[in-house]
mmCIF file of C-alpha atoms in Angstrom:
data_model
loop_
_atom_site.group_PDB
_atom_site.id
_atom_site.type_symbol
_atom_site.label_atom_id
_atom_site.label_comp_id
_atom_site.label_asym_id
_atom_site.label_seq_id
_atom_site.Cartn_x
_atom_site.Cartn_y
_atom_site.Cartn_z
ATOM 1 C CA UNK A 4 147.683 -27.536 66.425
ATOM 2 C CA UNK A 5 149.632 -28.314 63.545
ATOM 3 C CA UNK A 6 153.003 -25.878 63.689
ATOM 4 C CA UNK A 7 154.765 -25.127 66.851
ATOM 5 C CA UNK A 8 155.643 -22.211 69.035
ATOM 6 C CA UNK A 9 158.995 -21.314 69.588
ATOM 7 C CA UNK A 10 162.119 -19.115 70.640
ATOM 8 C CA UNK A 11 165.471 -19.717 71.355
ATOM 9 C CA UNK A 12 168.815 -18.398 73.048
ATOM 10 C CA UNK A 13 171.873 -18.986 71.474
ATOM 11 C CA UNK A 14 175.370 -18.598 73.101
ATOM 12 C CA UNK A 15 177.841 -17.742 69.776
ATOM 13 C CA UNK A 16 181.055 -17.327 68.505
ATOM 14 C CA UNK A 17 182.340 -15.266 65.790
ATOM 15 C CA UNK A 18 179.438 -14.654 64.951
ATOM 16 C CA UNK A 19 176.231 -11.859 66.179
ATOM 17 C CA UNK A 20 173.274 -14.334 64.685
ATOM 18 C CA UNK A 21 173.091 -18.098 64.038
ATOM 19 C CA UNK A 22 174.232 -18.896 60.515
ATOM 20 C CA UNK A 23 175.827 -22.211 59.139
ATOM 21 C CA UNK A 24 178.667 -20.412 56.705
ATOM 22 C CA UNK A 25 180.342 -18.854 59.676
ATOM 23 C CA UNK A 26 180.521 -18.762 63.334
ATOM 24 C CA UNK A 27 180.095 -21.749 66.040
ATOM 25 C CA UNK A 28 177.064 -22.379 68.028
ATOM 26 C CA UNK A 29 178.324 -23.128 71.542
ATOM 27 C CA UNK A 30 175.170 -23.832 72.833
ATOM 28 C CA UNK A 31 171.253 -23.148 71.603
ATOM 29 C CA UNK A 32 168.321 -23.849 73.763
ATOM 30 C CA UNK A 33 165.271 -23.594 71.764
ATOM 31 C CA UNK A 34 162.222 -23.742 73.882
ATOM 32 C CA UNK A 35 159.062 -25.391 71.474
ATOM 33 C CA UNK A 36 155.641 -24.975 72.791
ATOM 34 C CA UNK A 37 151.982 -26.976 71.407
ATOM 35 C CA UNK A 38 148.861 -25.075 73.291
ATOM 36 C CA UNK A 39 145.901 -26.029 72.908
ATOM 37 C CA UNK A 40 145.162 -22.418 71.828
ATOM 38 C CA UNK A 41 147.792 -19.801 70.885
ATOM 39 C CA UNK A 42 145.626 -16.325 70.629
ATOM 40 C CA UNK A 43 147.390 -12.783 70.836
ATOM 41 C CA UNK A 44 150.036 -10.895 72.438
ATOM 42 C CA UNK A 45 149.145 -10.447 76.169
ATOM 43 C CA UNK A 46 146.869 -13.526 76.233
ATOM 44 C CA UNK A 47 148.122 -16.080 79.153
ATOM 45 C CA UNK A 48 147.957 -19.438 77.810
ATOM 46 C CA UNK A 49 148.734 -22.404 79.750
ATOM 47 C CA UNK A 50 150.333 -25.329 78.059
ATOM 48 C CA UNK A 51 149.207 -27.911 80.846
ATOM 49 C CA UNK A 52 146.938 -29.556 78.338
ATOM 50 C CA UNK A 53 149.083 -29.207 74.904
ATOM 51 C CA UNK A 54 150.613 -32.173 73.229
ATOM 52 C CA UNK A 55 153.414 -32.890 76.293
ATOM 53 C CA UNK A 56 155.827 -34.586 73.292
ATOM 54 C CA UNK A 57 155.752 -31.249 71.036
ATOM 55 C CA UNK A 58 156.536 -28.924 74.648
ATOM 56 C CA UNK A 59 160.258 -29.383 74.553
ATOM 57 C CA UNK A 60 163.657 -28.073 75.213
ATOM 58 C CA UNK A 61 165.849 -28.959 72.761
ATOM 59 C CA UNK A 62 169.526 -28.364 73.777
ATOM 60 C CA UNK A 63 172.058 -28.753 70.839
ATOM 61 C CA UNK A 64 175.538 -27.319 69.127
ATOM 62 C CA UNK A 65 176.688 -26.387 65.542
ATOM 63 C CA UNK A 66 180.336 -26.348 64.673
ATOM 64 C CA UNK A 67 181.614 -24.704 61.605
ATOM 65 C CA UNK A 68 183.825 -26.765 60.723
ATOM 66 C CA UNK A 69 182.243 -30.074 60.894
ATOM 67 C CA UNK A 70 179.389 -28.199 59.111
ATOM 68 C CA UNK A 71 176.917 -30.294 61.444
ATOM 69 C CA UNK A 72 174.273 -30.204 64.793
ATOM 70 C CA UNK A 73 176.085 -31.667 67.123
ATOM 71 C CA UNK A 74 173.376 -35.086 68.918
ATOM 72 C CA UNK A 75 170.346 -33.282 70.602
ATOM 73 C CA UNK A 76 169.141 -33.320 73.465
ATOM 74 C CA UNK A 77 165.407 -33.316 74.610
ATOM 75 C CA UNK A 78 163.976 -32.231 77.945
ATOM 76 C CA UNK A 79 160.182 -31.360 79.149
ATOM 77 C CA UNK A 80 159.827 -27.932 78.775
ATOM 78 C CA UNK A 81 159.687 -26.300 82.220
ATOM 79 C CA UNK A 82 157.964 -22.949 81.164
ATOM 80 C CA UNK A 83 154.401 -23.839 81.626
ATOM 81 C CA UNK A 84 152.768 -20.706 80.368
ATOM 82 C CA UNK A 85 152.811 -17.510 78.326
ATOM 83 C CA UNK A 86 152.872 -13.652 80.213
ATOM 84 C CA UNK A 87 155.125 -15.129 82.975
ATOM 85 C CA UNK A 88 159.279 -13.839 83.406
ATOM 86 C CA UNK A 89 161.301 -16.154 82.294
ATOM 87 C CA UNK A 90 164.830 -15.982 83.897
ATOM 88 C CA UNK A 91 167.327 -18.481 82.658
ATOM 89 C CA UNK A 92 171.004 -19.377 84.386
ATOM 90 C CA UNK A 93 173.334 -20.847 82.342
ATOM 91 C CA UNK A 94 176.510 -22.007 84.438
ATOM 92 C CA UNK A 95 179.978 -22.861 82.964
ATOM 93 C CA UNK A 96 181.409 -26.238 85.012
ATOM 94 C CA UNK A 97 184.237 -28.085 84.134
ATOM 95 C CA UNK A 98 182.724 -30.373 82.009
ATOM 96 C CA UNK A 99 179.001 -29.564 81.772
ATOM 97 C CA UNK A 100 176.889 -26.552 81.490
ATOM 98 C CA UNK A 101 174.524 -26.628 84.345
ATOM 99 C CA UNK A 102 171.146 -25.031 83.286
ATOM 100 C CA UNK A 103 168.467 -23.692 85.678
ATOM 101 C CA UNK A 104 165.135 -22.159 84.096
ATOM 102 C CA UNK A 105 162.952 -19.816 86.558
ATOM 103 C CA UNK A 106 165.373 -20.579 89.516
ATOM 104 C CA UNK A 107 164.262 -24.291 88.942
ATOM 105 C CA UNK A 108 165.864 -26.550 91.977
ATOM 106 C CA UNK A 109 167.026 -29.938 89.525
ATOM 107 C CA UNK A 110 169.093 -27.842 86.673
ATOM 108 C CA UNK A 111 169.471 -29.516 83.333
ATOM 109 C CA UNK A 112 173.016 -30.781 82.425
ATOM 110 C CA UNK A 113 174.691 -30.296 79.274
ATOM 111 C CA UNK A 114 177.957 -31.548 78.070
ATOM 112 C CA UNK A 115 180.524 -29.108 76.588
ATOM 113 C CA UNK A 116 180.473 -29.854 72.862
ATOM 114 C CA UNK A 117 182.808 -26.880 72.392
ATOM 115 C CA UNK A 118 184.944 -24.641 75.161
ATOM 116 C CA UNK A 119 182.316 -22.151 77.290
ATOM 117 C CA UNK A 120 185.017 -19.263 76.835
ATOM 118 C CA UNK A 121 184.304 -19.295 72.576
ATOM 119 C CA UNK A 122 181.032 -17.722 73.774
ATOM 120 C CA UNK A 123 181.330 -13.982 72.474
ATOM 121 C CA UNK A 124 177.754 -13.075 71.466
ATOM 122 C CA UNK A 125 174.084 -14.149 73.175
ATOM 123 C CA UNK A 126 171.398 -13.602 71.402
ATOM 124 C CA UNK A 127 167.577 -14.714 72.642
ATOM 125 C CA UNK A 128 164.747 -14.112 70.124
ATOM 126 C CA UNK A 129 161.147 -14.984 69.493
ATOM 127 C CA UNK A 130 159.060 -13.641 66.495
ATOM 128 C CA UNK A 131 155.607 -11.531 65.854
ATOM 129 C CA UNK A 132 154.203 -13.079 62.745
ATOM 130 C CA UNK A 133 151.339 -10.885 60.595
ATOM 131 C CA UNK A 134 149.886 -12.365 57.997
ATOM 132 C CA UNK A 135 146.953 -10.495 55.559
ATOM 133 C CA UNK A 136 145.624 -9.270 52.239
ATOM 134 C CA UNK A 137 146.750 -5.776 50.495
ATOM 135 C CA UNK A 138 143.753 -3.614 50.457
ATOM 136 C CA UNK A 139 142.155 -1.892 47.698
ATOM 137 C CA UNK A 140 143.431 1.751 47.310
ATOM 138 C CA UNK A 141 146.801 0.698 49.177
ATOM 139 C CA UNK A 142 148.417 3.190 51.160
ATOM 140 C CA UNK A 143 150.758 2.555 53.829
ATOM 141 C CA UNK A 144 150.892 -0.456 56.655
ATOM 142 C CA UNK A 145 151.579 0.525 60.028
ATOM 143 C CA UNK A 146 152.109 -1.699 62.806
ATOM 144 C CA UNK A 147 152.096 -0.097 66.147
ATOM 145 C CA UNK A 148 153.869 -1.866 69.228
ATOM 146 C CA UNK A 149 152.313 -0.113 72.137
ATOM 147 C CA UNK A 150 152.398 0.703 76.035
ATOM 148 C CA UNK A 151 149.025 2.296 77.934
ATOM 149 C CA UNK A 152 146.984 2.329 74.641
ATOM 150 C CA UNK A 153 144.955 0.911 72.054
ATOM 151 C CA UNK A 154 145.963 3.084 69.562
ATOM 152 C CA UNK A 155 148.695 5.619 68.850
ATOM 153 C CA UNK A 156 147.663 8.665 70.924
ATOM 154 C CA UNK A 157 149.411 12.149 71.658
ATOM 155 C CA UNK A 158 148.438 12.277 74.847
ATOM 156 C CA UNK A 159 148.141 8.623 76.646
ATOM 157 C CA UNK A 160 150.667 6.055 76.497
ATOM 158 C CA UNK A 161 153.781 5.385 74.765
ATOM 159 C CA UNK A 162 154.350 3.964 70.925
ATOM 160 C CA UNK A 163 157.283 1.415 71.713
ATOM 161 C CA UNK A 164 157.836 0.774 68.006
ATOM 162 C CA UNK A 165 156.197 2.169 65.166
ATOM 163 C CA UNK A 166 156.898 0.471 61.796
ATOM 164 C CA UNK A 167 155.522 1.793 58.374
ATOM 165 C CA UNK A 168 155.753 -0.243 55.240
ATOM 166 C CA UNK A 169 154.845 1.561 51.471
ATOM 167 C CA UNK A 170 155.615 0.782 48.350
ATOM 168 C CA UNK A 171 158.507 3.125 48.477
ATOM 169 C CA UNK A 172 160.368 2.413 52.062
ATOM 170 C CA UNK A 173 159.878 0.825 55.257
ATOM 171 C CA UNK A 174 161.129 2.666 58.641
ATOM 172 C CA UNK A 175 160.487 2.701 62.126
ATOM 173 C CA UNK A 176 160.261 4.937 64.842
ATOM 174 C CA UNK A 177 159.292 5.535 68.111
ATOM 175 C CA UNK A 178 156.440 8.015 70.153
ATOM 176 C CA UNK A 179 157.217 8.859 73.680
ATOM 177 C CA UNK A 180 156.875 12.227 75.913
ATOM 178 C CA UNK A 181 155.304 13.727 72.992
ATOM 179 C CA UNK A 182 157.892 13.696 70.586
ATOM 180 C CA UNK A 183 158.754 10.901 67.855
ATOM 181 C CA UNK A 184 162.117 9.250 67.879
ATOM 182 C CA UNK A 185 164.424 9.410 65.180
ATOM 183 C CA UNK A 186 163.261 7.291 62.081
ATOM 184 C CA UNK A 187 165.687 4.602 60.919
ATOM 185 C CA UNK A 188 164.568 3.927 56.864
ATOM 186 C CA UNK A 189 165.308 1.340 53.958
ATOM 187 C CA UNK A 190 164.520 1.906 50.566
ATOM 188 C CA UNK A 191 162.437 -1.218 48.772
ATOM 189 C CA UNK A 192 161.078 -1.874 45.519
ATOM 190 C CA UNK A 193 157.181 -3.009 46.722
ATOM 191 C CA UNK A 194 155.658 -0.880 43.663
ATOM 192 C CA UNK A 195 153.879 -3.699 42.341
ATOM 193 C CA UNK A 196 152.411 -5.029 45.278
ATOM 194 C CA UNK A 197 148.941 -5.286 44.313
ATOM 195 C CA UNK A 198 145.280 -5.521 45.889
ATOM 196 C CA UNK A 199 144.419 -8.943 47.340
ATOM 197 C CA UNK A 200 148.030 -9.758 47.674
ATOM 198 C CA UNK A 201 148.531 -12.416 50.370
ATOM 199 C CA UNK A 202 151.984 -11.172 52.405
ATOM 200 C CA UNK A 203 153.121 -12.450 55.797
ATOM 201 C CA UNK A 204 155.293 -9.926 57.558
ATOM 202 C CA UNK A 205 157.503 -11.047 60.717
ATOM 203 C CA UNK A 206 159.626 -9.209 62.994
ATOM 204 C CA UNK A 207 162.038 -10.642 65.166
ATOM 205 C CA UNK A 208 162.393 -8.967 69.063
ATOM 206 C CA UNK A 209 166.329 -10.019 69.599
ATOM 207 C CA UNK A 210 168.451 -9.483 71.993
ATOM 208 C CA UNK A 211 172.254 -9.231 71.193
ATOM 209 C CA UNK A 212 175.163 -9.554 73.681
ATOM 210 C CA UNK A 213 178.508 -9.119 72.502
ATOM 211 C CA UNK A 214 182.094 -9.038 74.062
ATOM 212 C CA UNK A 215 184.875 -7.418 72.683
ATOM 213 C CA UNK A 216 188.829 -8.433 72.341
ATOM 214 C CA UNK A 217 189.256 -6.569 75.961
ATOM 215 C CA UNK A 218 186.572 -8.734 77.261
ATOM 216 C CA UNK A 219 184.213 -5.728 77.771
ATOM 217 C CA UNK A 220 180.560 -6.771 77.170
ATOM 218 C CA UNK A 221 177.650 -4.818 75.506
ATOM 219 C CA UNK A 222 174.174 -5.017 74.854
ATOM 220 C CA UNK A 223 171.778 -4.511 72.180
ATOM 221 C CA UNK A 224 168.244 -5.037 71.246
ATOM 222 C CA UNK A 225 166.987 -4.827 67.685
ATOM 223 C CA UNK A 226 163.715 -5.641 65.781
ATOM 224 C CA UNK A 227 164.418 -8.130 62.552
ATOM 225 C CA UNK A 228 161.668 -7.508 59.680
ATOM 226 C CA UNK A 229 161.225 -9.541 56.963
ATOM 227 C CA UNK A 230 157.950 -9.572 54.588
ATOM 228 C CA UNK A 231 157.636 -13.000 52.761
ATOM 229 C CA UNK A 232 155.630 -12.545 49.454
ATOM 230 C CA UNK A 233 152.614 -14.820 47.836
ATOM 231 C CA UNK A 234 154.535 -16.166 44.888
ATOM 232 C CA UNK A 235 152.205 -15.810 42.783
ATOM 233 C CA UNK A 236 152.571 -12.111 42.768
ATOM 234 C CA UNK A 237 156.526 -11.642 42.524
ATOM 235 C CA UNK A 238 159.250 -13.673 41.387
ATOM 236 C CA UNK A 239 159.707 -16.428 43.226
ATOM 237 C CA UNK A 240 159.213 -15.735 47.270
ATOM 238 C CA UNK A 241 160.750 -12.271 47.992
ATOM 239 C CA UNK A 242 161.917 -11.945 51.381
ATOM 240 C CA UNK A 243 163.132 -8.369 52.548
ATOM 241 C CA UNK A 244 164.945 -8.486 55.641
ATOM 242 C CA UNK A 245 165.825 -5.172 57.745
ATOM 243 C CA UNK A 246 167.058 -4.263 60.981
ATOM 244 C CA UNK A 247 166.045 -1.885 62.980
ATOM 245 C CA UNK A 248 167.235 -0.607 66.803
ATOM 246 C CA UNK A 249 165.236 -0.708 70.099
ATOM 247 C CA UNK A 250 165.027 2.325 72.038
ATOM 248 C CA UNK A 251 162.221 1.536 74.217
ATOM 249 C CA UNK A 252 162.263 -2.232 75.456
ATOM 250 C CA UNK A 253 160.134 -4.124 73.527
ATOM 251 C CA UNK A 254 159.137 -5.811 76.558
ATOM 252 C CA UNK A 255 157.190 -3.310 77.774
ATOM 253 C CA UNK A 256 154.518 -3.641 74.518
ATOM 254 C CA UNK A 257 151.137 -4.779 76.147
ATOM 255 C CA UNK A 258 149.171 -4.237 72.328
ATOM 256 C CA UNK A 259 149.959 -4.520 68.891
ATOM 257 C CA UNK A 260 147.954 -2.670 66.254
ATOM 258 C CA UNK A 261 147.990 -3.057 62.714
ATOM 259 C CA UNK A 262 146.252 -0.416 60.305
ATOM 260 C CA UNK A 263 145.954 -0.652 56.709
ATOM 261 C CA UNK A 264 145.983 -4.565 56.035
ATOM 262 C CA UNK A 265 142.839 -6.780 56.048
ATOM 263 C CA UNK A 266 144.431 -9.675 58.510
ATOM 264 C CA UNK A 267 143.267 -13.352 57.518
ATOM 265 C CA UNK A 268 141.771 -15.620 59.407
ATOM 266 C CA UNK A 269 140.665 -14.971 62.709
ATOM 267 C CA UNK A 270 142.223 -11.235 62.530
ATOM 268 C CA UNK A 271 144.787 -12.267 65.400
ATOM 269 C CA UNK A 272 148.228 -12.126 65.473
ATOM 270 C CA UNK A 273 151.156 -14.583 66.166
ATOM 271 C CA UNK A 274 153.312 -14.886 68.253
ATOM 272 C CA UNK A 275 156.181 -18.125 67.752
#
């Protein structure tokens, strides 16, 4: 296949997300994956019989004020498959980081490019990526993350996240015990999207950690949307990002649905 799978777990300072005008990156481990097939969420893929040179770790730091990756480093990737736990160690020595995926007996060694105590924020990601065709007679898109169901029901199962996009707002919600969650909204100007539109809508599952000034640590998970546009149909390619909290874990999604968008290709969703 011709574009890679990915995620990645970043160990920050100053900083909650990866971004070159501010902030170090301590340390990022971005974990690359080339299957043979990549289908939908829930599908367990092995990546045995991928392209071995495009299945990598890649360990690496940025520092602000050399405004520069520090050398990389490559290593095999030692997750060999998708719908697996993935537990991953990351120890502090004196002059390495020793790093042990999946309580893996040889751990990878990394060199300190910058102190282990600047780490102040951890944040591990990977990305759902929906791509399709505005409808005639557009309405509303509604992309269901869900637990013990198909489809949104009253009665069986739970609605882990619920986002709705219109040409008016986008929010998101939740469905559990019979009751809906609070709705977190954003206003957006999507008036002229039009029928046979091509958009690609993503949205990031992250997980932030943060400690404070007093050294006390907290936790938070948030969804990251962002619809890319077909530039042919807005000015230039309009990217909308939004954030929006996680109530339910989003680990505990075993089906996404998607209602109201005619999905390309093969109809199935990514996952990178």
């Amino acid at each position: 296949m011709s574009e890679r799978k990915w995620f990645e777990v970043n160990l920050l300072n100053e900083a909650s997300e990866f971004s070159k005008i501010t902030g170090d990156t301590v340390l990022q481990l971005k974990f690359t994956f080339d299957p043979d097939n990549y289908t939908n969420l829930g599908q367990n893929v092995s990546y045995i019989e991928g392209n071995s040179s495009n299945s990598l770790l890649i360990l690496s730091s940025y520092i602000y004020n050399q405004k520069e990756w520090g050398k990389e480093e490559k290593h095999q990737n030692p997750i060999g498959q998708t719908g697996v736990p993935i537990i991953i160690n990351i120890y502090a020595d004196k002059y390495f980081y020793n790093i042990s995926i999946n309580e893996g007996v040889d751990p990878i060694h990394y060199s300190h490019r910058l102190p282990p105590w600047a780490t102040n924020w951890i944040m591990a990601s990977n990305t759902i990526i929906i791509e399709g065709v505005i409808p005639k007679s557009f309405d509303v898109i509604t992309i269901n993350f869900l637990h013990g169901a198909l489809e949104k029901h009253a009665q069986v199962g739970i609605t882990v996240f619920q986002l709705n996009i219109t040409k008016i707002d986008v929010t998101g919600s939740y469905f559990a015990k019979g009751k809906w969650g609070n709705s977190e909204g954003y206003r957006n100007n999507l008036k002229d999207l039009v029928e046979g539109e091509k958009i690609r809508i993503s949205i990031q599952i992250t997980k932030v950690v943060r400690k404070d000034d007093y050294g006390v640590i907290s936790s938070n998970e948030i969804y990251i949307f962002e619809m890319e546009r077909q530039e042919k149909y807005s000015k230039g390619k309009e990217i909308i990002p939004l954030e929006f909290a996680q109530i339910i874990p989003a680990s505990a999604t075993e089906y996404i649905s998607v209602i109201g968008l005619d999905l390309e290709g093969n109809g199935f969703i990514k996952i990178e």
